[in-house]
Tab-separated table of C-alpha atoms and ligand atoms in Angstrom:
chain	number	residue	atom	x	y	z
I	268	UNK	CA	76.406	-5.772	-33.243
I	269	UNK	CA	75.422	-9.141	-34.666
I	270	UNK	CA	72.140	-9.744	-34.805
I	271	UNK	CA	69.814	-12.064	-33.126
I	272	UNK	CA	70.290	-15.028	-36.712
I	273	UNK	CA	73.960	-14.135	-36.666
I	274	UNK	CA	74.034	-15.088	-32.518
I	275	UNK	CA	72.463	-17.966	-33.097
I	276	UNK	CA	74.379	-19.159	-36.296
I	277	UNK	CA	76.861	-19.164	-33.485
I	278	UNK	CA	74.468	-22.156	-31.314
I	279	UNK	CA	74.838	-25.039	-33.688
I	280	UNK	CA	72.354	-26.969	-31.687
I	281	UNK	CA	69.889	-24.420	-31.702
I	282	UNK	CA	68.982	-25.650	-35.592
I	283	UNK	CA	68.296	-29.793	-34.088
I	284	UNK	CA	65.950	-31.054	-34.894
I	285	UNK	CA	63.898	-32.798	-32.065
I	286	UNK	CA	60.262	-35.150	-33.039
I	287	UNK	CA	61.058	-33.033	-35.921
I	288	UNK	CA	60.759	-30.177	-34.763
I	289	UNK	CA	62.715	-27.049	-34.120
I	290	UNK	CA	63.806	-27.016	-31.241
I	291	UNK	CA	63.442	-24.518	-28.444
I	292	UNK	CA	65.523	-24.134	-26.444
I	293	UNK	CA	63.922	-22.829	-22.694
I	294	UNK	CA	66.332	-24.559	-19.960
I	295	UNK	CA	69.358	-22.047	-20.207
I	296	UNK	CA	68.605	-21.807	-15.730
I	297	UNK	CA	70.229	-24.949	-16.081
I	298	UNK	CA	72.778	-24.501	-18.819
I	299	UNK	CA	73.108	-22.734	-21.813
I	300	UNK	CA	74.832	-23.778	-25.159
I	301	UNK	CA	78.126	-23.237	-26.432
I	302	UNK	CA	78.557	-20.997	-29.700
I	303	UNK	CA	81.425	-22.334	-31.533
I	304	UNK	CA	84.343	-20.152	-30.941
I	305	UNK	CA	84.849	-21.982	-26.991
I	306	UNK	CA	84.131	-25.177	-28.883
I	307	UNK	CA	86.422	-23.938	-30.972
I	308	UNK	CA	88.882	-23.371	-27.988
I	309	UNK	CA	88.956	-26.415	-26.437
I	310	UNK	CA	89.861	-27.802	-29.596
I	311	UNK	CA	92.457	-26.000	-30.565
I	312	UNK	CA	93.711	-26.182	-26.770
I	313	UNK	CA	93.694	-30.317	-26.746
I	314	UNK	CA	95.253	-30.340	-30.665
I	315	UNK	CA	97.644	-27.120	-29.996
I	316	UNK	CA	98.898	-26.551	-26.892
I	317	UNK	CA	98.039	-29.273	-24.600
I	318	UNK	CA	100.614	-29.994	-21.312
I	319	UNK	CA	100.069	-30.184	-18.009
I	320	UNK	CA	101.153	-26.168	-16.946
I	321	UNK	CA	103.275	-24.015	-13.687
I	322	UNK	CA	105.753	-27.087	-13.591
I	323	UNK	CA	107.474	-27.745	-17.452
I	324	UNK	CA	110.180	-25.792	-18.772
I	325	UNK	CA	109.215	-27.268	-22.488
I	326	UNK	CA	107.417	-24.563	-24.935
I	327	UNK	CA	103.920	-26.399	-24.882
I	328	UNK	CA	104.037	-26.070	-21.144
I	329	UNK	CA	104.969	-22.588	-20.440
I	330	UNK	CA	102.314	-21.793	-23.825
I	331	UNK	CA	99.127	-24.023	-21.636
I	332	UNK	CA	100.458	-21.938	-18.490
I	333	UNK	CA	100.287	-19.263	-20.166
I	334	UNK	CA	96.922	-19.215	-21.547
I	335	UNK	CA	95.829	-20.396	-18.475
I	336	UNK	CA	96.734	-17.599	-16.524
I	337	UNK	CA	95.381	-15.046	-19.193
I	338	UNK	CA	92.053	-17.167	-18.364
I	339	UNK	CA	92.324	-15.755	-14.881
I	340	UNK	CA	93.081	-12.480	-15.767
I	341	UNK	CA	89.907	-12.471	-18.549
I	342	UNK	CA	87.902	-13.614	-15.219
I	343	UNK	CA	89.503	-10.890	-13.638
I	344	UNK	CA	88.489	-7.973	-16.204
I	345	UNK	CA	84.848	-9.232	-16.008
I	346	UNK	CA	84.457	-9.577	-12.623
I	347	UNK	CA	86.771	-6.181	-11.902
I	348	UNK	CA	88.705	-7.825	-9.190
I	349	UNK	CA	91.473	-5.922	-7.610
I	350	UNK	CA	94.244	-8.818	-8.455
I	351	UNK	CA	93.827	-11.839	-10.457
I	352	UNK	CA	94.772	-13.841	-7.533
I	353	UNK	CA	91.585	-13.322	-6.002
I	354	UNK	CA	90.196	-16.111	-9.161
I	355	UNK	CA	90.533	-18.957	-8.302
I	356	UNK	CA	89.306	-21.661	-10.773
I	357	UNK	CA	86.617	-24.357	-9.411
I	358	UNK	CA	84.511	-27.039	-10.798
I	359	UNK	CA	81.811	-24.868	-10.490
I	360	UNK	CA	79.530	-22.665	-8.453
I	361	UNK	CA	78.955	-25.933	-6.200
I	362	UNK	CA	82.535	-26.649	-5.701
I	363	UNK	CA	83.064	-23.075	-5.147
I	364	UNK	CA	80.475	-22.634	-2.054
I	365	UNK	CA	81.776	-25.758	-0.672
I	366	UNK	CA	85.474	-24.405	-0.510
I	367	UNK	CA	84.393	-21.753	1.515
I	368	UNK	CA	82.126	-22.928	3.703
I	369	UNK	CA	85.615	-25.772	4.554
I	370	UNK	CA	87.688	-23.289	4.684
I	371	UNK	CA	86.692	-19.748	6.269
I	372	UNK	CA	84.013	-22.344	8.540
I	373	UNK	CA	86.895	-24.474	9.547
I	374	UNK	CA	89.002	-21.772	10.775
I	375	UNK	CA	86.296	-19.177	11.694
I	376	UNK	CA	83.412	-20.903	12.759
I	377	UNK	CA	82.425	-22.495	15.807
I	378	UNK	CA	79.333	-24.109	17.813
I	379	UNK	CA	76.213	-21.305	18.335
I	380	UNK	CA	77.924	-18.927	15.779
I	381	UNK	CA	75.334	-17.671	12.701
I	382	UNK	CA	75.279	-18.097	9.717
I	383	UNK	CA	72.576	-15.846	7.062
I	384	UNK	CA	70.738	-17.687	3.580
I	385	UNK	CA	68.128	-16.479	2.811
I	386	UNK	CA	64.278	-18.847	1.896
I	387	UNK	CA	65.471	-19.371	-1.950
I	388	UNK	CA	68.886	-20.735	-1.593
I	389	UNK	CA	69.959	-22.923	-4.426
I	390	UNK	CA	70.795	-26.372	-2.466
I	391	UNK	CA	74.567	-25.376	-3.734
I	392	UNK	CA	74.406	-22.818	-0.991
I	393	UNK	CA	72.848	-24.702	1.370
I	394	UNK	CA	73.902	-28.593	2.175
I	395	UNK	CA	77.066	-27.535	2.853
I	396	UNK	CA	76.171	-25.268	5.736
I	397	UNK	CA	74.274	-28.077	7.056
I	398	UNK	CA	76.707	-30.363	6.688
I	399	UNK	CA	79.205	-27.018	8.996
I	400	UNK	CA	76.783	-27.320	11.143
I	401	UNK	CA	76.559	-30.420	12.112
I	402	UNK	CA	80.130	-30.736	11.826
I	403	UNK	CA	80.456	-27.836	13.957
I	404	UNK	CA	77.189	-26.597	15.713
I	405	UNK	CA	77.139	-23.435	14.494
I	406	UNK	CA	73.044	-22.026	13.400
I	407	UNK	CA	71.092	-21.319	10.320
I	408	UNK	CA	68.935	-18.233	10.358
I	409	UNK	CA	66.606	-17.653	7.457
I	410	UNK	CA	65.930	-13.865	4.840
I	411	UNK	CA	61.730	-14.600	4.267
I	412	UNK	CA	60.397	-13.109	1.554
I	413	UNK	CA	57.111	-11.074	0.968
I	414	UNK	CA	54.603	-12.281	-0.895
I	415	UNK	CA	56.133	-10.548	-4.469
I	416	UNK	CA	59.068	-13.567	-3.387
I	417	UNK	CA	61.624	-10.478	-3.332
I	418	UNK	CA	63.714	-10.632	-0.314
I	419	UNK	CA	62.815	-8.781	3.391
I	420	UNK	CA	64.724	-6.088	3.348
I	421	UNK	CA	64.064	-5.328	6.893
I	422	UNK	CA	63.551	-9.116	8.372
I	423	UNK	CA	67.286	-9.683	6.880
I	424	UNK	CA	68.166	-6.417	9.125
I	425	UNK	CA	66.873	-7.837	12.377
I	426	UNK	CA	68.511	-11.352	11.818
I	427	UNK	CA	72.000	-10.329	13.003
I	428	UNK	CA	73.050	-11.435	16.218
I	429	UNK	CA	76.677	-10.264	17.718
I	430	UNK	CA	77.292	-14.185	16.880
I	431	UNK	CA	76.693	-13.372	13.117
I	432	UNK	CA	79.717	-14.563	11.419
I	433	UNK	CA	78.700	-14.966	8.197
I	434	UNK	CA	76.255	-14.358	4.762
I	435	UNK	CA	75.786	-16.525	0.891
I	436	UNK	CA	72.701	-15.003	-0.584
I	437	UNK	CA	71.876	-15.603	-4.269
I	438	UNK	CA	72.507	-13.321	-7.032
I	439	UNK	CA	69.845	-14.278	-9.053
I	440	UNK	CA	67.290	-17.041	-7.386
I	441	UNK	CA	67.649	-19.838	-10.780
I	442	UNK	CA	63.923	-20.349	-9.495
I	443	UNK	CA	61.784	-17.545	-9.716
I	444	UNK	CA	64.310	-14.901	-11.633
I	445	UNK	CA	64.552	-12.428	-8.227
I	446	UNK	CA	67.508	-9.877	-8.468
I	447	UNK	CA	68.008	-9.593	-4.497
I	448	UNK	CA	70.228	-5.923	-3.989
I	449	UNK	CA	72.828	-7.506	-2.851
I	450	UNK	CA	74.638	-4.548	-2.839
I	451	UNK	CA	72.943	-3.967	0.291
I	452	UNK	CA	72.679	-6.739	1.737
I	453	UNK	CA	76.418	-6.723	1.895
I	454	UNK	CA	76.290	-3.339	2.758
I	455	UNK	CA	74.054	-4.069	6.075
I	456	UNK	CA	76.359	-7.387	6.790
I	457	UNK	CA	79.423	-4.959	6.563
I	458	UNK	CA	78.259	-2.787	9.351
I	459	UNK	CA	78.168	-5.844	11.624
I	460	UNK	CA	81.568	-6.847	9.890
I	461	UNK	CA	80.608	-10.045	8.704
I	462	UNK	CA	81.704	-11.437	5.648
I	463	UNK	CA	79.020	-12.112	2.587
I	464	UNK	CA	79.504	-14.693	-0.053
I	465	UNK	CA	77.113	-14.293	-3.742
I	466	UNK	CA	76.504	-16.901	-5.783
I	467	UNK	CA	75.954	-15.670	-8.768
I	468	UNK	CA	74.919	-18.547	-10.958
I	469	UNK	CA	72.179	-17.211	-12.130
I	470	UNK	CA	73.476	-13.944	-12.131
I	471	UNK	CA	76.337	-13.486	-14.394
I	472	UNK	CA	75.334	-14.559	-17.561
I	473	UNK	CA	72.198	-12.070	-17.146
I	474	UNK	CA	73.965	-8.820	-16.030
I	475	UNK	CA	76.927	-6.658	-15.585
I	476	UNK	CA	78.639	-7.926	-12.354
I	477	UNK	CA	82.114	-6.043	-11.025
I	478	UNK	CA	82.385	-6.999	-7.511
I	479	UNK	CA	84.027	-3.677	-6.601
I	480	UNK	CA	81.133	-2.098	-6.446
I	481	UNK	CA	79.233	-4.878	-4.671
I	482	UNK	CA	82.236	-5.323	-2.300
I	483	UNK	CA	81.266	-8.974	-1.939
I	484	UNK	CA	83.869	-10.838	0.354
I	485	UNK	CA	83.671	-14.110	-2.121
I	486	UNK	CA	81.357	-14.546	-5.543
I	487	UNK	CA	80.608	-17.254	-7.194
I	488	UNK	CA	79.719	-18.518	-10.861
I	489	UNK	CA	80.203	-21.457	-13.495
I	490	UNK	CA	80.633	-21.507	-16.873
I	491	UNK	CA	78.546	-23.998	-18.542
I	492	UNK	CA	75.420	-21.202	-16.788
I	493	UNK	CA	77.272	-18.749	-18.883
I	494	UNK	CA	78.056	-20.077	-22.657
I	495	UNK	CA	81.905	-21.403	-20.981
I	496	UNK	CA	82.237	-25.766	-20.811
I	497	UNK	CA	80.876	-27.470	-18.138
I	498	UNK	CA	83.599	-28.512	-14.926
I	499	UNK	CA	85.025	-24.900	-14.924
I	500	UNK	CA	83.678	-22.194	-12.429
I	501	UNK	CA	85.066	-18.856	-10.898
I	502	UNK	CA	85.345	-18.398	-6.798
I	503	UNK	CA	86.497	-14.874	-6.245
I	504	UNK	CA	87.442	-13.637	-3.006
I	505	UNK	CA	88.810	-11.067	-1.976
I	506	UNK	CA	93.042	-11.493	-1.262
I	507	UNK	CA	92.984	-10.738	3.157
I	508	UNK	CA	90.325	-12.964	3.345
I	509	UNK	CA	91.742	-15.821	0.801
I	510	UNK	CA	95.140	-14.906	2.873
I	511	UNK	CA	93.582	-15.880	5.589
I	512	UNK	CA	92.104	-18.736	5.287
I	513	UNK	CA	93.431	-22.706	5.449
I	514	UNK	CA	93.266	-24.717	1.992
I	515	UNK	CA	90.279	-26.715	0.442
I	516	UNK	CA	92.337	-29.450	-0.957
I	517	UNK	CA	95.570	-30.837	-0.221
I	518	UNK	CA	97.682	-32.027	-3.238
I	519	UNK	CA	99.815	-31.354	-5.769
I	520	UNK	CA	100.181	-27.132	-7.174
I	521	UNK	CA	99.230	-26.270	-3.738
I	522	UNK	CA	102.103	-26.451	-1.998
I	523	UNK	CA	105.351	-24.659	-2.162
I	524	UNK	CA	107.914	-27.041	-0.460
I	525	UNK	CA	106.464	-30.967	1.145
I	526	UNK	CA	108.256	-33.134	4.071
I	527	UNK	CA	107.016	-36.023	5.860
I	528	UNK	CA	107.519	-33.526	9.036
I	529	UNK	CA	106.329	-29.972	7.447
I	530	UNK	CA	104.842	-28.254	4.641
I	531	UNK	CA	103.643	-25.176	3.665
I	532	UNK	CA	101.145	-24.164	1.150
I	533	UNK	CA	101.895	-22.084	-2.749
I	534	UNK	CA	100.897	-18.616	-2.607
I	535	UNK	CA	97.685	-17.332	-4.753
I	536	UNK	CA	95.795	-18.547	-6.616
I	537	UNK	CA	97.660	-21.638	-6.350
I	538	UNK	CA	96.850	-22.521	-2.729
I	539	UNK	CA	93.656	-23.301	-3.079
I	540	UNK	CA	94.106	-24.898	-6.923
I	541	UNK	CA	95.107	-28.932	-6.331
I	542	UNK	CA	96.597	-30.874	-8.554
I	543	UNK	CA	95.934	-30.385	-12.639
I	544	UNK	CA	93.514	-27.635	-12.734
I	545	UNK	CA	91.231	-27.425	-16.359
I	546	UNK	CA	93.524	-25.412	-17.972
I	547	UNK	CA	91.480	-26.083	-21.584
I	548	UNK	CA	87.853	-25.415	-19.347
I	549	UNK	CA	89.880	-22.135	-18.246
I	550	UNK	CA	90.712	-21.096	-21.559
I	551	UNK	CA	87.237	-22.351	-23.044
I	552	UNK	CA	85.755	-20.113	-20.293
I	553	UNK	CA	87.408	-17.233	-21.123
I	554	UNK	CA	86.739	-17.257	-24.732
I	555	UNK	CA	83.108	-17.755	-23.675
I	556	UNK	CA	83.316	-15.005	-21.935
I	557	UNK	CA	84.845	-13.123	-24.551
I	558	UNK	CA	81.770	-14.062	-26.398
I	559	UNK	CA	79.401	-12.369	-24.451
I	560	UNK	CA	81.214	-9.216	-23.925
I	561	UNK	CA	81.411	-8.891	-27.340
I	562	UNK	CA	77.733	-8.889	-27.201
I	563	UNK	CA	77.313	-6.891	-24.689
I	564	UNK	CA	75.780	-7.662	-21.692
I	565	UNK	CA	73.633	-4.486	-21.338
I	566	UNK	CA	72.274	-5.798	-24.489
I	567	UNK	CA	71.268	-9.215	-23.017
I	568	UNK	CA	69.971	-8.269	-20.742
I	569	UNK	CA	67.825	-5.795	-22.278
I	570	UNK	CA	66.853	-8.609	-24.921
I	571	UNK	CA	66.339	-11.102	-22.544
I	572	UNK	CA	64.170	-7.942	-20.762
I	573	UNK	CA	61.676	-8.422	-23.317
I	574	UNK	CA	61.215	-11.937	-24.360
I	575	UNK	CA	60.384	-12.128	-20.292
I	576	UNK	CA	57.960	-8.857	-20.314
I	577	UNK	CA	55.430	-10.855	-23.202
I	578	UNK	CA	56.067	-14.285	-22.380
I	579	UNK	CA	54.645	-12.764	-18.345
I	580	UNK	CA	51.526	-10.681	-20.582
I	581	UNK	CA	50.951	-13.537	-22.674
I	582	UNK	CA	51.301	-16.177	-19.912
I	583	UNK	CA	48.805	-14.524	-17.861
I	584	UNK	CA	46.272	-14.344	-20.549
I	585	UNK	CA	46.158	-18.040	-20.182
I	586	UNK	CA	43.337	-19.149	-17.809
I	587	UNK	CA	44.307	-21.191	-14.229
I	588	UNK	CA	48.269	-19.331	-15.313
I	589	UNK	CA	49.956	-18.622	-11.984
I	590	UNK	CA	53.960	-17.784	-12.055
I	591	UNK	CA	55.715	-18.282	-8.927
I	592	UNK	CA	58.382	-14.933	-9.306
I	593	UNK	CA	56.493	-11.451	-8.866
I	594	UNK	CA	59.465	-9.791	-8.916
I	595	UNK	CA	60.092	-5.325	-9.334
I	596	UNK	CA	63.701	-6.348	-11.051
I	597	UNK	CA	63.664	-10.525	-12.406
I	598	UNK	CA	65.610	-12.186	-14.604
I	599	UNK	CA	64.778	-14.228	-17.658
I	600	UNK	CA	63.043	-16.599	-16.120
I	601	UNK	CA	59.361	-17.911	-15.572
I	602	UNK	CA	58.056	-20.473	-13.431
I	603	UNK	CA	54.558	-21.265	-13.598
I	604	UNK	CA	52.122	-23.838	-12.829
I	605	UNK	CA	48.258	-23.806	-14.716
I	606	UNK	CA	45.632	-24.911	-12.327
I	607	UNK	CA	45.930	-28.085	-11.118
I	608	UNK	CA	48.125	-29.544	-14.553
I	609	UNK	CA	51.217	-31.698	-12.109
I	610	UNK	CA	54.817	-29.784	-13.312
I	611	UNK	CA	55.953	-33.120	-15.208
I	612	UNK	CA	53.319	-33.465	-17.102
I	613	UNK	CA	53.307	-29.868	-18.040
I	614	UNK	CA	57.043	-30.568	-19.239
I	615	UNK	CA	56.480	-33.325	-20.548
I	616	UNK	CA	54.035	-32.569	-23.187
I	617	UNK	CA	56.140	-29.577	-23.922
I	618	UNK	CA	58.278	-31.589	-24.676
I	619	UNK	CA	57.013	-33.477	-27.617
I	620	UNK	CA	56.098	-29.771	-29.084
I	621	UNK	CA	60.065	-29.522	-29.260
I	622	UNK	CA	60.047	-27.267	-26.561
I	623	UNK	CA	62.444	-27.979	-23.689
I	624	UNK	CA	61.612	-26.449	-19.894
I	625	UNK	CA	62.384	-28.045	-16.560
I	626	UNK	CA	60.200	-29.051	-14.028
I	627	UNK	CA	60.578	-30.267	-10.407
I	628	UNK	CA	61.994	-28.413	-7.608
I	629	UNK	CA	64.736	-27.139	-9.284
I	630	UNK	CA	66.849	-27.583	-6.819
I	631	UNK	CA	65.006	-25.662	-4.359
I	632	UNK	CA	63.184	-27.614	-1.733
I	633	UNK	CA	63.139	-25.545	1.237
I	634	UNK	CA	61.959	-22.670	-1.454
I	635	UNK	CA	59.048	-24.854	-2.180
I	636	UNK	CA	57.994	-25.592	1.212
I	637	UNK	CA	57.405	-21.708	1.424
I	638	UNK	CA	55.283	-21.307	-1.791
I	639	UNK	CA	53.625	-24.324	-0.499
I	640	UNK	CA	54.084	-25.866	-3.536
I	641	UNK	CA	56.757	-29.787	-5.199
I	642	UNK	CA	57.682	-27.835	-8.199
I	643	UNK	CA	57.284	-25.495	-11.251
I	644	UNK	CA	57.838	-25.120	-14.676
I	645	UNK	CA	60.336	-23.551	-15.533
I	646	UNK	CA	61.549	-21.758	-18.865
I	647	UNK	CA	64.759	-19.300	-18.695
I	648	UNK	CA	66.203	-17.525	-21.614
I	649	UNK	CA	69.145	-16.847	-22.952
I	650	UNK	CA	70.930	-14.579	-25.004
I	651	UNK	CA	70.087	-16.016	-28.425
I	652	UNK	CA	66.431	-17.173	-27.481
I	653	UNK	CA	63.468	-14.889	-29.813
I	654	UNK	CA	60.213	-14.265	-29.474
I	655	UNK	CA	59.190	-16.547	-31.896
I	656	UNK	CA	59.722	-19.067	-29.883
I	657	UNK	CA	58.414	-17.435	-26.862
I	658	UNK	CA	55.357	-18.086	-28.801
I	659	UNK	CA	56.080	-21.757	-29.458
I	660	UNK	CA	55.710	-22.111	-25.412
I	661	UNK	CA	53.516	-20.191	-25.223
I	662	UNK	CA	51.289	-21.932	-27.716
I	663	UNK	CA	52.397	-25.038	-26.504
I	664	UNK	CA	51.069	-24.595	-22.348
I	665	UNK	CA	47.428	-23.639	-24.312
I	666	UNK	CA	47.277	-26.536	-26.189
I	667	UNK	CA	48.208	-28.559	-22.997
I	668	UNK	CA	45.827	-27.091	-20.858
I	669	UNK	CA	42.939	-27.577	-23.320
I	670	UNK	CA	44.387	-31.291	-23.270
I	671	UNK	CA	43.004	-31.585	-19.457
I	672	UNK	CA	39.668	-29.199	-19.715
L	16	LIG	N1	73.661	-21.624	-7.714
L	16	LIG	C1	72.461	-21.463	-8.621
L	16	LIG	C2	72.103	-19.591	-8.352
L	16	LIG	C3	72.268	-21.981	-9.520
L	16	LIG	O1	71.525	-22.651	-10.309
L	16	LIG	C4	72.911	-23.545	-9.812
L	16	LIG	C5	72.838	-24.595	-11.020
L	16	LIG	N2	71.366	-24.632	-11.121
L	16	LIG	C6	74.010	-23.667	-8.893
L	16	LIG	C7	73.761	-22.660	-7.478
L	16	LIG	C8	74.877	-24.573	-9.022
L	16	LIG	O2	75.537	-24.868	-10.408
L	16	LIG	P1	76.668	-26.071	-10.639
L	16	LIG	O3	75.553	-26.806	-10.420
L	16	LIG	O4	76.822	-25.400	-11.740
L	16	LIG	O5	77.112	-26.059	-9.671
């Protein structure tokens, strides 16, 4: 296994100086940095194999098509999907959720039907449902949290009625780090014959996901949060559902035959991939997954967990420290506030010390409302963060706290 020094050497940006200080990058929940393997793959794609895929008879087009389809198989293996046709490339988590909401919602949901979300959802898993509510009059129900910011599973069970038609819940909260019991969530929904979408944006970079074991009907994630490129993401869907659902966007590639009288649609996965796909991004995403699996998700999880435990223990020693998210099962994310210091001031003053954290509502305003705050400071860890960086964060937070004393 690679040492942490070797891993860090794979990410050139980590040796950057900001304000003449070593960059301490603790904003991995927003996006991760990219190893040379991924950037090289993008360069190689554009320099060596670039050609529009699927429709070409020539050598380059066939090579590019093969690379794109191999990337699909790579994602299939990564998620342990049953078939590569169940892997749809999208622009990211947001587009994948919008696809399901639009396509499934158009066909299967009608006025009065109920969809279950949770209090800790990212806006990407709230707003598309609200837009569907405006179009169709569906009802959104919300699973509350307990005082450790875990989902209240008894309340979840009580939300089901004979009108419940869909459950859409995050695997890991981007604000709290809470790892939700998604296997149980799916099992309970299936007892009511209700399909489930799991938002895996904050899960796949940190823990091993097996969609068949979870029995999720849909599972979505973004490339850029798992050391891959921006602009590419994944929708996994069970073949039966994807076959039954109508296309999301119309255009080239998603058709089988077009005439002005009637158009027939292509088979999976192409039915859901209108237009030229990001075939360079897909191959670079596959390189990112290779990289992650070479390091090993178990090793990554263990390392990030050590950082989380250490950071939590030390931050909690700071007077006025309040950490939001105290779940038993938690990933490497710490949201906090210190006394009355505004999250934005804390973020700016940490930045001046070279420490990159995120501040604000983290695209989870309903969660902020539930917590009774406007925002938090969030430090989120990746595979390349070190204990020394956590020490810098702690020293930085202490320094800011002293300035406000
Ligand atoms: N869901 C969760 C839990 C997220 O953390 C994010 C990104 N912050 C998203 C969805 C949206 O991802 P993207 O912007 O890559 O589509």
